[in-house]
CSV table of C-alpha atoms in Angstrom, one decimal:
chain,number,residue,atom,x,y,z
A,186,MET,CA,5.9,8.1,-34.1
A,187,THR,CA,8.9,7.7,-31.9
A,188,HIS,CA,8.7,8.8,-28.3
A,189,THR,CA,11.0,11.8,-27.7
A,190,LYS,CA,12.8,11.6,-24.4
A,191,SER,CA,13.3,15.3,-24.1
A,192,SER,CA,9.7,15.7,-22.8
A,193,ALA,CA,10.1,13.9,-19.5
A,194,PHE,CA,10.9,17.0,-17.4
A,195,ALA,CA,8.4,19.1,-19.3
A,196,GLU,CA,5.7,16.5,-18.6
A,197,VAL,CA,6.3,16.7,-14.9
A,198,ASN,CA,6.3,20.5,-14.9
A,199,GLU,CA,3.0,20.4,-16.8
A,200,LYS,CA,1.4,18.6,-13.9
A,201,VAL,CA,3.0,21.0,-11.5
A,202,ALA,CA,1.6,24.0,-13.4
A,203,GLN,CA,-1.9,22.4,-13.5
A,204,ALA,CA,-1.7,21.9,-9.7
A,205,GLY,CA,-0.5,25.5,-9.3
A,206,GLU,CA,-3.5,26.8,-11.3
A,207,ILE,CA,-6.0,24.8,-9.2
A,208,LEU,CA,-4.3,26.1,-6.0
A,209,GLY,CA,-4.2,29.6,-7.3
A,210,LEU,CA,-0.5,30.0,-6.9
A,211,LYS,CA,1.3,33.0,-8.5
A,212,SER,CA,3.1,32.3,-11.7
A,213,GLY,CA,6.5,33.1,-10.2
A,214,VAL,CA,5.9,30.5,-7.5
A,215,VAL,CA,5.1,27.9,-10.1
A,216,LYS,CA,8.2,28.8,-12.0
A,217,ALA,CA,10.3,28.5,-8.8
A,218,LEU,CA,8.8,25.1,-8.1
A,219,SER,CA,9.5,24.0,-11.7
A,220,SER,CA,13.2,24.9,-11.6
A,221,CYS,CA,16.1,22.8,-10.3
A,222,GLU,CA,18.2,24.4,-7.5
A,223,ARG,CA,21.4,22.9,-8.7
A,224,GLU,CA,22.6,20.7,-11.6
A,225,VAL,CA,26.1,19.1,-11.7
A,226,VAL,CA,27.4,17.3,-14.7
A,227,ILE,CA,30.7,15.5,-14.3
A,228,SER,CA,33.1,13.4,-16.5
A,229,ILE,CA,34.1,10.0,-15.2
A,230,PRO,CA,37.3,8.6,-16.8
A,231,LEU,CA,37.2,4.8,-16.7
A,232,ARG,CA,40.2,2.7,-17.5
A,233,ARG,CA,39.4,0.1,-20.1
A,234,GLY,CA,42.3,-2.1,-21.0
A,235,ASP,CA,45.2,0.2,-22.1
A,236,ASP,CA,42.8,3.1,-22.9
A,237,VAL,CA,40.3,5.3,-21.1
A,238,ASP,CA,36.5,5.6,-21.6
A,239,VAL,CA,35.0,9.0,-20.5
A,240,LEU,CA,31.5,8.6,-19.0
A,241,THR,CA,29.1,11.4,-18.1
A,242,GLY,CA,27.7,11.5,-14.6
A,243,TYR,CA,24.9,13.7,-13.2
A,244,ARG,CA,23.5,15.0,-9.9
A,245,VAL,CA,20.4,17.2,-10.1
A,246,GLN,CA,19.1,18.8,-6.9
A,247,HIS,CA,15.5,19.9,-7.5
A,248,SER,CA,14.3,21.3,-4.1
A,249,SER,CA,15.4,21.6,-0.5
A,250,ALA,CA,12.3,23.5,0.7
A,251,ARG,CA,11.1,20.6,2.9
A,252,GLY,CA,14.5,19.1,3.9
A,253,PRO,CA,17.7,17.7,2.5
A,254,ARG,CA,17.4,16.4,-1.1
A,255,LYS,CA,16.9,12.7,-1.6
A,256,GLY,CA,17.1,10.5,-4.6
A,257,GLY,CA,18.6,7.5,-6.3
A,258,ILE,CA,21.5,7.0,-8.7
A,259,ARG,CA,20.7,5.4,-12.0
A,260,PHE,CA,23.2,3.5,-14.3
A,261,HIS,CA,21.7,3.3,-17.7
A,262,GLN,CA,23.0,3.9,-21.2
A,263,ASP,CA,20.1,6.3,-22.0
A,264,VAL,CA,20.4,8.5,-19.0
A,265,ASP,CA,20.6,12.2,-19.9
A,266,LEU,CA,20.2,15.5,-18.1
A,267,ASP,CA,16.5,15.9,-19.0
A,268,ASP,CA,15.8,12.4,-17.5
A,269,VAL,CA,17.6,13.2,-14.3
A,270,ARG,CA,15.8,16.5,-13.9
A,271,ALA,CA,12.4,14.8,-14.3
A,272,LEU,CA,13.2,12.2,-11.8
A,273,ALA,CA,14.7,14.7,-9.3
A,274,SER,CA,11.4,16.7,-9.6
A,275,LEU,CA,9.3,13.6,-9.1
A,276,MET,CA,11.3,12.9,-5.9
A,277,THR,CA,10.3,16.4,-4.6
A,278,TRP,CA,6.6,15.7,-5.1
A,279,LYS,CA,6.9,12.1,-3.8
A,280,THR,CA,8.6,13.1,-0.5
A,281,ALA,CA,6.1,15.9,0.0
A,282,LEU,CA,3.1,13.6,-0.8
A,283,ILE,CA,4.1,11.0,1.8
A,284,ASP,CA,5.1,13.7,4.2
A,285,VAL,CA,8.7,12.9,4.9
A,286,PRO,CA,11.2,15.7,5.6
A,287,PHE,CA,13.1,15.5,2.3
A,288,GLY,CA,13.3,17.4,-0.9
A,289,GLY,CA,14.1,15.9,-4.3
A,290,ALA,CA,17.3,14.9,-6.2
A,291,LYS,CA,18.4,12.3,-8.6
A,292,GLY,CA,21.8,11.1,-10.0
A,293,GLY,CA,22.9,9.0,-12.9
A,294,VAL,CA,25.7,7.8,-15.1
A,295,ALA,CA,25.2,7.2,-18.8
A,296,VAL,CA,26.6,3.6,-19.0
A,297,ASP,CA,25.2,0.2,-19.7
A,298,PRO,CA,25.6,-1.6,-16.3
A,299,SER,CA,25.3,-5.1,-18.0
A,300,LYS,CA,28.6,-4.4,-19.8
A,301,LEU,CA,30.5,-3.5,-16.6
A,302,THR,CA,32.7,-5.7,-14.4
A,303,SER,CA,32.2,-5.4,-10.7
A,304,ILE,CA,35.5,-3.6,-10.4
A,305,GLU,CA,34.5,-1.1,-13.1
A,306,LYS,CA,31.2,-0.5,-11.4
A,307,GLU,CA,33.0,0.2,-8.1
A,308,GLU,CA,35.4,2.6,-9.7
A,309,ILE,CA,32.5,4.5,-11.3
A,310,ILE,CA,30.6,4.9,-8.1
A,311,ARG,CA,33.7,6.0,-6.2
A,312,ARG,CA,34.7,8.6,-8.8
A,313,TRP,CA,31.1,9.8,-8.9
A,314,THR,CA,31.2,10.2,-5.1
A,315,ARG,CA,34.6,12.0,-5.1
A,316,SER,CA,33.5,14.4,-7.8
A,317,LEU,CA,30.2,15.3,-5.9
A,318,VAL,CA,31.2,15.0,-2.3
A,319,HIS,CA,30.9,18.8,-1.9
A,320,VAL,CA,27.2,18.7,-2.6
A,321,LEU,CA,26.3,15.4,-0.8
A,322,GLY,CA,25.9,14.6,2.9
A,323,HIS,CA,23.2,13.4,5.3
A,324,HIS,CA,21.9,17.0,5.8
A,325,ARG,CA,22.4,18.0,2.2
A,326,ASP,CA,21.7,15.3,-0.3
A,327,ILE,CA,21.3,11.6,0.3
A,328,PRO,CA,21.6,9.2,-2.6
A,329,ALA,CA,20.0,5.7,-2.8
A,330,PRO,CA,20.0,2.8,-5.4
A,331,ASP,CA,18.0,3.0,-8.6
A,332,MET,CA,18.1,1.1,-11.9
A,333,GLY,CA,21.5,-0.4,-12.5
A,334,THR,CA,22.7,0.1,-8.9
A,335,ASP,CA,22.1,-1.8,-5.7
A,336,ALA,CA,23.0,-2.2,-2.0
A,337,LYS,CA,26.6,-3.1,-2.8
A,338,SER,CA,27.0,0.1,-4.9
A,339,MET,CA,25.7,2.1,-1.9
A,340,ALA,CA,28.3,0.4,0.4
A,341,TRP,CA,31.1,1.6,-2.0
A,342,LEU,CA,29.6,5.1,-2.0
A,343,MET,CA,29.5,5.2,1.8
A,344,ASP,CA,33.0,3.9,2.1
A,345,GLU,CA,34.3,6.6,-0.3
A,346,PHE,CA,32.3,9.3,1.5
A,347,HIS,CA,33.8,8.1,4.9
A,348,ARG,CA,37.3,8.3,3.5
A,349,LEU,CA,36.7,11.9,2.6
A,350,GLU,CA,34.4,13.1,5.3
A,351,GLY,CA,34.6,10.7,8.3
A,352,PHE,CA,31.9,8.3,9.6
A,353,GLN,CA,28.4,9.3,8.5
A,354,PRO,CA,26.4,6.2,7.6
A,355,ALA,CA,23.3,8.4,7.0
A,356,CYS,CA,25.0,9.9,3.9
A,357,VAL,CA,23.4,7.2,1.7
A,358,THR,CA,20.4,4.8,2.0
A,359,GLY,CA,19.7,1.4,0.6
A,360,LYS,CA,22.9,0.0,2.1
A,361,PRO,CA,23.4,-3.7,3.0
A,362,VAL,CA,21.8,-4.5,6.3
A,363,GLU,CA,25.3,-5.6,7.6
A,364,LEU,CA,26.6,-2.1,6.9
A,365,PHE,CA,24.1,0.2,8.6
A,366,GLY,CA,21.3,-0.6,6.3
A,367,ALA,CA,17.7,-1.2,7.6
A,368,ALA,CA,16.0,-4.5,7.7
A,369,GLY,CA,12.9,-4.0,5.4
A,370,ARG,CA,14.4,-1.3,3.1
A,371,GLU,CA,15.0,-3.7,0.2
A,372,GLU,CA,11.4,-4.8,0.1
A,373,ALA,CA,9.9,-1.4,0.9
A,374,THR,CA,9.1,-0.1,-2.7
A,375,GLY,CA,7.4,-3.4,-3.7
A,376,ARG,CA,5.7,-3.8,-0.4
A,377,GLY,CA,4.3,-0.2,-0.7
A,378,VAL,CA,3.0,-1.0,-4.2
A,379,ALA,CA,1.2,-4.1,-2.9
A,380,MET,CA,-0.3,-2.2,0.1
A,381,ILE,CA,-1.5,0.6,-2.2
A,382,ALA,CA,-3.0,-2.0,-4.6
A,383,ALA,CA,-4.9,-3.5,-1.6
A,384,ALA,CA,-6.1,-0.1,-0.4
A,385,THR,CA,-7.3,0.8,-4.0
A,386,LEU,CA,-9.4,-2.4,-4.1
A,387,LYS,CA,-10.9,-1.8,-0.7
A,388,GLU,CA,-11.7,1.9,-1.6
A,389,ASN,CA,-13.6,0.6,-4.7
A,390,LYS,CA,-15.4,-2.1,-2.6
A,391,ILE,CA,-13.6,-5.0,-4.3
A,392,LYS,CA,-12.4,-8.0,-2.1
A,393,VAL,CA,-8.7,-8.2,-1.8
A,394,GLU,CA,-8.9,-11.9,-1.3
A,395,GLY,CA,-8.8,-13.5,-4.8
A,396,ALA,CA,-8.4,-10.3,-6.7
A,397,THR,CA,-6.3,-10.9,-9.9
A,398,VAL,CA,-3.0,-9.1,-10.5
A,399,ALA,CA,-0.6,-8.9,-13.5
A,400,ILE,CA,2.9,-7.5,-13.0
A,401,GLN,CA,5.4,-6.3,-15.6
A,402,GLY,CA,8.9,-6.4,-14.2
A,403,PHE,CA,10.4,-9.0,-11.9
A,404,GLY,CA,13.3,-6.9,-10.5
A,405,ASN,CA,13.4,-5.6,-7.0
A,406,VAL,CA,10.0,-3.8,-7.1
A,407,GLY,CA,8.0,-6.4,-9.1
A,408,ARG,CA,9.3,-9.3,-7.1
A,409,TYR,CA,8.4,-7.9,-3.7
A,410,ALA,CA,5.1,-6.4,-5.0
A,411,ALA,CA,4.2,-9.9,-6.3
A,412,LEU,CA,5.2,-11.6,-3.0
A,413,VAL,CA,3.2,-9.2,-0.8
A,414,CYS,CA,0.2,-9.2,-3.1
A,415,GLN,CA,0.2,-13.0,-2.6
A,416,GLU,CA,0.6,-12.7,1.2
A,417,LEU,CA,-2.4,-10.3,1.2
A,418,GLY,CA,-4.5,-12.9,-0.6
A,419,MET,CA,-4.4,-11.7,-4.2
A,420,LYS,CA,-3.8,-14.0,-7.1
A,421,VAL,CA,-0.9,-13.1,-9.3
A,422,ILE,CA,-1.9,-14.5,-12.7
A,423,ALA,CA,0.7,-13.0,-15.0
A,424,LEU,CA,4.4,-11.9,-14.7
A,425,SER,CA,7.0,-10.7,-17.2
A,426,ASP,CA,10.6,-9.6,-17.3
A,427,MET,CA,13.0,-8.9,-20.2
A,428,SER,CA,13.1,-12.7,-21.0
A,429,GLY,CA,9.4,-12.8,-21.5
A,430,GLY,CA,6.4,-13.7,-19.4
A,431,ILE,CA,4.3,-16.4,-17.8
A,432,VAL,CA,0.5,-16.7,-17.3
A,433,ASP,CA,-1.4,-19.0,-14.9
A,434,LYS,CA,-5.1,-18.1,-14.3
A,435,LYS,CA,-5.1,-20.2,-11.1
A,436,GLY,CA,-2.3,-18.0,-9.7
A,437,ILE,CA,1.5,-18.2,-9.8
A,438,ASP,CA,3.2,-19.3,-6.6
A,439,ILE,CA,5.5,-16.4,-6.0
A,440,LYS,CA,7.2,-17.9,-3.0
A,441,ALA,CA,8.3,-20.9,-5.1
A,442,ILE,CA,9.9,-18.7,-7.9
A,443,PHE,CA,11.0,-15.7,-5.8
A,444,ASN,CA,14.7,-16.3,-6.1
A,445,VAL,CA,15.0,-17.2,-9.8
A,446,ALA,CA,17.5,-15.0,-11.7
A,447,SER,CA,15.1,-14.6,-14.6
A,448,LEU,CA,11.6,-15.8,-15.5
A,449,ALA,CA,13.2,-17.8,-18.4
A,450,ASP,CA,14.2,-20.2,-15.7
A,451,VAL,CA,10.5,-20.8,-14.6
A,452,LYS,CA,8.7,-23.8,-16.2
A,453,SER,CA,5.4,-22.7,-17.7
A,454,ASP,CA,3.0,-24.1,-20.4
A,455,ASN,CA,1.7,-20.6,-21.0
A,456,ARG,CA,4.5,-18.2,-22.0
A,457,ILE,CA,4.0,-14.7,-23.4
A,458,GLY,CA,6.1,-11.8,-24.6
A,459,SER,CA,7.4,-9.2,-22.1
A,460,ALA,CA,4.9,-6.5,-23.2
A,461,ASP,CA,1.9,-8.9,-23.5
A,462,VAL,CA,1.5,-9.0,-19.8
A,463,LEU,CA,0.1,-5.4,-19.9
A,464,GLU,CA,-2.9,-6.6,-22.0
A,465,ILE,CA,-3.9,-9.4,-19.6
A,466,GLU,CA,-7.5,-9.2,-18.2
A,467,CYS,CA,-7.2,-8.7,-14.5
A,468,ASP,CA,-8.3,-6.5,-11.6
A,469,VAL,CA,-4.9,-4.8,-11.0
A,470,LEU,CA,-2.1,-4.2,-13.5
A,471,ILE,CA,1.2,-3.2,-12.0
A,472,PRO,CA,3.8,-1.9,-14.5
A,473,ALA,CA,7.0,-2.2,-12.4
A,474,ALA,CA,9.7,-2.1,-15.1
A,475,LEU,CA,10.5,0.8,-17.4
A,476,GLY,CA,8.9,4.2,-18.2
A,477,ASN,CA,6.4,4.9,-21.1
A,478,VAL,CA,5.3,1.2,-21.5
A,479,ILE,CA,1.6,2.2,-21.6
A,480,ASN,CA,1.4,4.5,-24.6
A,481,ASP,CA,-0.8,5.3,-27.6
A,482,SER,CA,0.2,2.0,-29.3
A,483,ASN,CA,-1.3,-0.3,-26.6
A,484,VAL,CA,-3.6,1.8,-24.3
A,485,ASP,CA,-6.8,0.6,-25.9
A,486,LYS,CA,-5.7,-3.0,-25.2
A,487,ILE,CA,-5.4,-2.5,-21.4
A,488,LYS,CA,-8.1,-4.7,-19.7
A,489,ALA,CA,-7.3,-4.1,-16.1
A,490,ALA,CA,-9.8,-2.2,-13.8
A,491,PHE,CA,-6.9,-0.5,-11.9
A,492,VAL,CA,-3.3,0.4,-13.0
A,493,VAL,CA,-1.0,0.8,-10.0
A,494,GLU,CA,2.2,2.4,-11.2
A,495,GLY,CA,5.2,0.6,-9.7
A,496,ALA,CA,7.7,2.1,-12.2
A,497,ASN,CA,8.5,5.8,-12.6
A,498,GLN,CA,6.4,7.4,-15.4
A,499,PRO,CA,5.2,4.1,-17.0
A,500,THR,CA,2.2,5.8,-18.6
A,501,SER,CA,2.5,8.5,-21.3
A,502,THR,CA,0.4,11.6,-20.8
A,503,SER,CA,-1.9,10.9,-23.7
A,504,ALA,CA,-2.3,7.2,-22.6
A,505,ASP,CA,-3.2,8.4,-19.1
A,506,ARG,CA,-6.0,10.5,-20.5
A,507,LYS,CA,-7.2,7.6,-22.6
A,508,LEU,CA,-7.2,5.2,-19.5
A,509,ARG,CA,-9.4,7.7,-17.6
A,510,ALA,CA,-11.7,8.0,-20.6
A,511,ASN,CA,-11.9,4.1,-20.6
A,512,SER,CA,-12.9,4.3,-16.8
A,513,ILE,CA,-9.7,2.6,-15.7
A,514,VAL,CA,-8.4,4.0,-12.4
A,515,VAL,CA,-4.7,4.9,-12.4
A,516,VAL,CA,-2.9,5.1,-9.1
A,517,PRO,CA,0.1,7.4,-9.9
A,518,ASP,CA,3.8,6.5,-9.4
A,519,ILE,CA,4.4,9.3,-6.9
A,520,LEU,CA,2.0,7.6,-4.6
A,521,ALA,CA,2.2,3.9,-5.6
A,522,ASN,CA,6.0,3.5,-5.6
A,523,SER,CA,6.8,5.9,-2.7
A,524,GLY,CA,7.4,3.0,-0.3
A,525,GLY,CA,11.1,3.1,-1.3
A,526,VAL,CA,11.7,6.6,-0.1
A,527,MET,CA,9.6,6.0,3.0
A,528,GLY,CA,11.9,3.1,3.7
A,529,SER,CA,14.9,5.2,3.0
A,530,TYR,CA,13.6,7.8,5.5
A,531,PHE,CA,13.4,5.1,8.2
A,532,GLU,CA,17.0,4.0,7.4
A,533,TRP,CA,18.2,7.6,7.5
A,534,THR,CA,16.6,8.3,10.9
A,535,GLN,CA,18.0,5.0,12.3
A,536,ASN,CA,21.5,5.9,11.2
A,537,ILE,CA,21.3,9.4,12.7
A,538,GLN,CA,20.0,8.0,16.0
A,539,GLN,CA,22.5,5.1,15.8
A,540,PHE,CA,19.6,2.8,16.7
A,541,SER,CA,18.1,0.0,14.6
A,542,TRP,CA,14.5,-1.1,14.4
A,543,PRO,CA,13.2,-4.7,14.2
A,544,ILE,CA,11.8,-5.5,10.8
A,545,GLU,CA,8.2,-5.8,12.2
A,546,LYS,CA,8.4,-2.2,13.4
A,547,PHE,CA,9.7,-1.1,9.9
A,548,ARG,CA,6.9,-2.9,8.1
A,549,GLY,CA,4.2,-1.7,10.5
A,550,GLU,CA,5.3,1.9,10.2
A,551,LEU,CA,5.5,1.6,6.4
A,552,ASP,CA,2.0,0.1,6.1
A,553,VAL,CA,0.4,2.8,8.3
A,554,ARG,CA,2.1,5.7,6.5
A,555,MET,CA,1.3,4.4,3.0
A,556,GLN,CA,-2.3,3.9,4.0
A,557,LYS,CA,-2.4,7.5,5.3
A,558,ALA,CA,-0.9,8.9,2.1
A,559,PHE,CA,-3.5,6.9,0.1
A,560,VAL,CA,-6.4,8.3,2.2
A,561,ASN,CA,-5.0,11.9,1.8
A,562,VAL,CA,-4.8,11.6,-2.0
A,563,ASN,CA,-8.3,10.2,-2.2
A,564,GLU,CA,-9.7,13.0,0.0
A,565,THR,CA,-7.9,15.5,-2.2
A,566,ALA,CA,-9.4,13.9,-5.3
A,567,THR,CA,-12.9,14.2,-3.9
A,568,LYS,CA,-12.4,17.7,-2.7
A,569,TYR,CA,-11.2,19.0,-6.1
A,570,ASN,CA,-13.3,16.5,-8.1
A,571,THR,CA,-10.3,15.2,-10.0
A,572,ASP,CA,-8.3,12.0,-10.7
A,573,LEU,CA,-5.8,10.5,-8.4
A,574,ARG,CA,-2.7,11.8,-10.3
A,575,SER,CA,-3.9,15.4,-10.3
A,576,ALA,CA,-4.9,15.0,-6.6
A,577,ALA,CA,-1.4,13.7,-5.7
A,578,PHE,CA,0.3,16.7,-7.4
A,579,ILE,CA,-2.2,19.2,-5.9
A,580,LEU,CA,-1.4,17.8,-2.4
A,581,ALA,CA,2.4,17.7,-3.0
A,582,VAL,CA,2.7,21.1,-4.7
A,583,GLU,CA,0.6,22.7,-1.9
A,584,ARG,CA,3.0,21.3,0.8
A,585,VAL,CA,6.1,22.4,-1.0
A,586,ALA,CA,4.7,25.9,-1.9
A,587,ASN,CA,3.8,26.3,1.8
A,588,ALA,CA,7.3,25.3,3.0
A,589,PHE,CA,8.8,27.6,0.3
A,590,SER,CA,6.8,30.6,1.5
A,591,GLN,CA,7.1,30.0,5.2
A,592,ARG,CA,10.9,29.9,4.8
A,593,GLY,CA,10.7,33.5,3.4
A,594,SER,CA,11.7,32.3,0.0
A,595,LEU,CA,8.8,34.3,-1.5
């Protein structure tokens, strides 16, 4: 059976509806919270040799009930409107869950970033910005990097926005530190994942020191999650990226390999396939690559005690149920990987105040707030006698619904 992509937005809304039912929300309110406020689809002509390619770009704004919309821009050949809607919606629940004053949005361009030159990439992001400048802005909608984009892309976006609207560095987050970015933002998502992993172990009375971790993905999130897990005393015993994976039961020295371009460049006697890392026996499994990697085909082979979701939607709905039935605790993406948007919030506030924090303050603030979000989700799970994913959605949906009604939207 092939996985149909069209279900991503419906899957998120299913969780919203379940939370709404538990909270006793009226059906109209649930419908409002399940709809996107605005969807913009644009065409992006790109000069290729002596001809032109026409790419499709998106910006979906899901909710502004709790503040300006916030969300990344993804460059990937499979990006479509349903994908972007689902991710925009997840941002609404993520920002509400960690209690930062943002709503949710997401952007994307359907293009394979590995086939683009740097000049083509710059041209695409500038055209995307020009086409959408009327719906962007530091008090309207603030983009950030995502799959296929990075700090350099955000610098181009900011530069284009400045040409059109004047100096407003808070119009985008995830910028280079030299161009109004925040020290600590780049590592924030991975750091948050590691802090949540440690909090999960403590909550379940397992020693953090020496706990074993397997991580799928060695991009920005997986890399920093691995590094911080090691700093906290955990043992990273398996890692994988697109080139394959490595295993060392004694623990991989993350500091030593942190800057490699790919895990193919790491010498190892014990190499495995990219997906095999998911089936390693360990305390904590962190899927930090693509979505839907834990599914019906491999869910029964998962041997971790805890799954901490570093990627967005890495677990299919049916696999999620199966993991719970197998007594595996799943810490949901909207909690586990929310360190990135927390970091973006810190960058945004610093830009608005035109004042920068030292990295120690950034890390300290991030750790405290991630810990608080974790405690809140656990308390909600206990209160409603439910799993962590359902609890996260109950907490987030309740906050957005309250903001919605207090604004007089109902």
